[in-house]
Amino acid sequence: MSITYSKQIMLAIMVFFLTIVTPKTHYAYADEAAETFMREVLLLSNKAMTADTIEAKLAGVEELVDEYADIRRTGRFVLGQYARRMTKEQAAQYYPLFRTYATTIYQEVLLQYSGEQLEVTGSIDRSARDIIVNSKISNAGAGSPFADTNFQWRLYKTPKGFKVVDAGANNIWLAIEQRSQFTSIISNNGGGTQGIDSLISQLAARVGK
Amino acid sequence: MLRRPYYFMKYFCLISSALFVSLFLNNKVEAMVYPSTIIHNAKAVEASSANSDPSASTASFRPVNQVVAINNTASALILIQDKKQPAHRTIAADDWEGLNRFTFKLNDKTDKLLFVPLSKGYRKITTRKMRKALRNFLSNLNTPVVLVNDLLQGQFKRAGQTTGRFIINTSIGLGGVADPAKHLGIPGHTEDFGQTLAVWGIPSGPYVVLPLFGPSTVRDAVGLVVDSVALSPLNYIQTGAASNARLSRFGATLVATREPLIEPLQEIENNSLDYYSSFKSFYLQARRRDILNGNSALESLPDIGDGFDEFDEFDEFDEFDEDIDGSIDSATENSN
């Protein structure tokens, strides 16, 4: 009885083994131009991180963000359905604040991981203008929890060339997370124009500190 | 003592496979392997419509979704035309936000007072390699849960990978401490019953923050109970040693999971204007990714260029922002 059982189990295991056929199917194709762009940006950000003082490093990152990221596009996206409700005056206040806020996040993240070298591993076209470039830490130390993490960069093709609009890790995206926060703040503070005012004042307080 | 799990597994597998087959025939199992199944089905549709080939149209199951596969110059775009949103595509609503925020605050306090210090202590007495080994070991222990859920989702290839990994890592990997299977090209993955329910088409229900266990949805909370009560073999052994093993495994899982997240979570909290909403978004994004097994997570991303295309040609956004938005608003009003 027990012998037949173990035979059955062995058989089942062997069948499972046979099913491990691993020709990987890539469902979208690489975008060479976008990869080259991202490689260059990563190279420049590594270079910025070799500056002597922290101030110089921060300034270097800020320059890169201004040059290679479309903060305005992201800033509009994170407002979600409220983007249309924003008045001209509010927009004039909001966008510069968002720029500073987003730049600070990029600065903090880059400073935190300044020892790690990112290497472009591939890309996926969502559309002709919307491309995701994947990258990995190439010099991860032994036992590093981020050795297998896929760091992703969402690029958008604007008339001025590629711009970074979002950054993610293993399919979890920052701008989507920010949209969740921003829309929550707006809706919890009266929604609409009133809520947007509240968001602006919270952003100002955050950026000012 | 040892026979009970066998009996249980036998009947469980029987019942679940019967359930699975019935669901499959009812087209409730949504394109299990995105997107290869869809492309396959789309080809069947194309073939049947083009040649009216009886063998293609009399396939035992109808295509899950109406699918149009467009092969563009350099990009394969898969459009899924389905009026009803599949359950895993919708984002859980936060209907109980007030209570959730309260529970979240409590959890955060407990985390800071208890779990973070524990994780820091754990980090102090271990090296990076030791911690990696423990993570490997614990994920190897979780194999039964992953395997059963792979099977329930009809992911036979992934079930094969899970089994292969278990055998390789338990033997050559010294009981799961090392992960040689990964180096042999069989990467690990996780599954849980919440994901299985999602694949079966059960909607997530509202977002909920569970005391101690953290963010979840109604569906995933049910899944958590099923996983930890019914699908863990250790639960079927009732001895003192087994209870000790359960308890130490729980504690080990807690610190091993929390430890690599000490800095990232702190950073998220520092950077957020609304930590609760950040956390919710991270959780829901991760769930969607895991349910889709990473395959079509990119397709379901929202469009960031949305609303900007019209005035890409212009450098000054401000001038046109309002005009375009105004026209959209009035257009929708008119249509109503």
mmCIF file of N, CA and C in Angstrom, chain B residues 2 47 52 78 117 132 215 228 252 282 284 289:
data_model
loop_
_atom_site.group_PDB
_atom_site.id
_atom_site.type_symbol
_atom_site.label_atom_id
_atom_site.label_comp_id
_atom_site.label_asym_id
_atom_site.label_seq_id
_atom_site.Cartn_x
_atom_site.Cartn_y
_atom_site.Cartn_z
ATOM 1 N N LEU B 2 0.313 10.534 10.630
ATOM 2 C CA LEU B 2 0.822 10.989 9.340
ATOM 3 C C LEU B 2 -0.171 10.755 8.202
ATOM 4 N N ALA B 47 -8.331 32.006 -36.913
ATOM 5 C CA ALA B 47 -8.329 30.833 -37.772
ATOM 6 C C ALA B 47 -9.753 30.378 -38.057
ATOM 7 N N SER B 52 -13.089 29.157 -41.396
ATOM 8 C CA SER B 52 -14.237 28.442 -40.823
ATOM 9 C C SER B 52 -13.887 26.976 -40.589
ATOM 10 N N ILE B 78 -1.861 44.043 -27.124
ATOM 11 C CA ILE B 78 -2.990 43.152 -26.955
ATOM 12 C C ILE B 78 -4.153 43.923 -26.357
ATOM 13 N N PRO B 117 12.168 47.346 16.398
ATOM 14 C CA PRO B 117 13.289 47.005 17.295
ATOM 15 C C PRO B 117 13.705 45.536 17.195
ATOM 16 N N LYS B 132 19.788 36.183 4.223
ATOM 17 C CA LYS B 132 19.332 35.684 2.913
ATOM 18 C C LYS B 132 18.992 34.198 3.022
ATOM 19 N N PRO B 215 -2.300 45.620 5.593
ATOM 20 C CA PRO B 215 -3.225 45.886 4.497
ATOM 21 C C PRO B 215 -3.683 44.609 3.813
ATOM 22 N N SER B 228 -3.283 29.854 5.736
ATOM 23 C CA SER B 228 -2.562 29.584 6.974
ATOM 24 C C SER B 228 -3.237 28.487 7.789
ATOM 25 N N ALA B 252 10.003 33.961 12.991
ATOM 26 C CA ALA B 252 11.094 34.095 12.029
ATOM 27 C C ALA B 252 10.611 34.804 10.765
ATOM 28 N N PHE B 282 0.868 51.116 -2.523
ATOM 29 C CA PHE B 282 1.933 50.126 -2.689
ATOM 30 C C PHE B 282 1.363 48.714 -2.572
ATOM 31 N N LEU B 284 -1.797 47.669 -3.011
ATOM 32 C CA LEU B 284 -2.711 47.288 -4.089
ATOM 33 C C LEU B 284 -1.963 47.079 -5.405
ATOM 34 N N ARG B 289 0.085 43.102 -9.329
ATOM 35 C CA ARG B 289 1.231 42.485 -9.988
ATOM 36 C C ARG B 289 1.262 40.979 -9.720
#
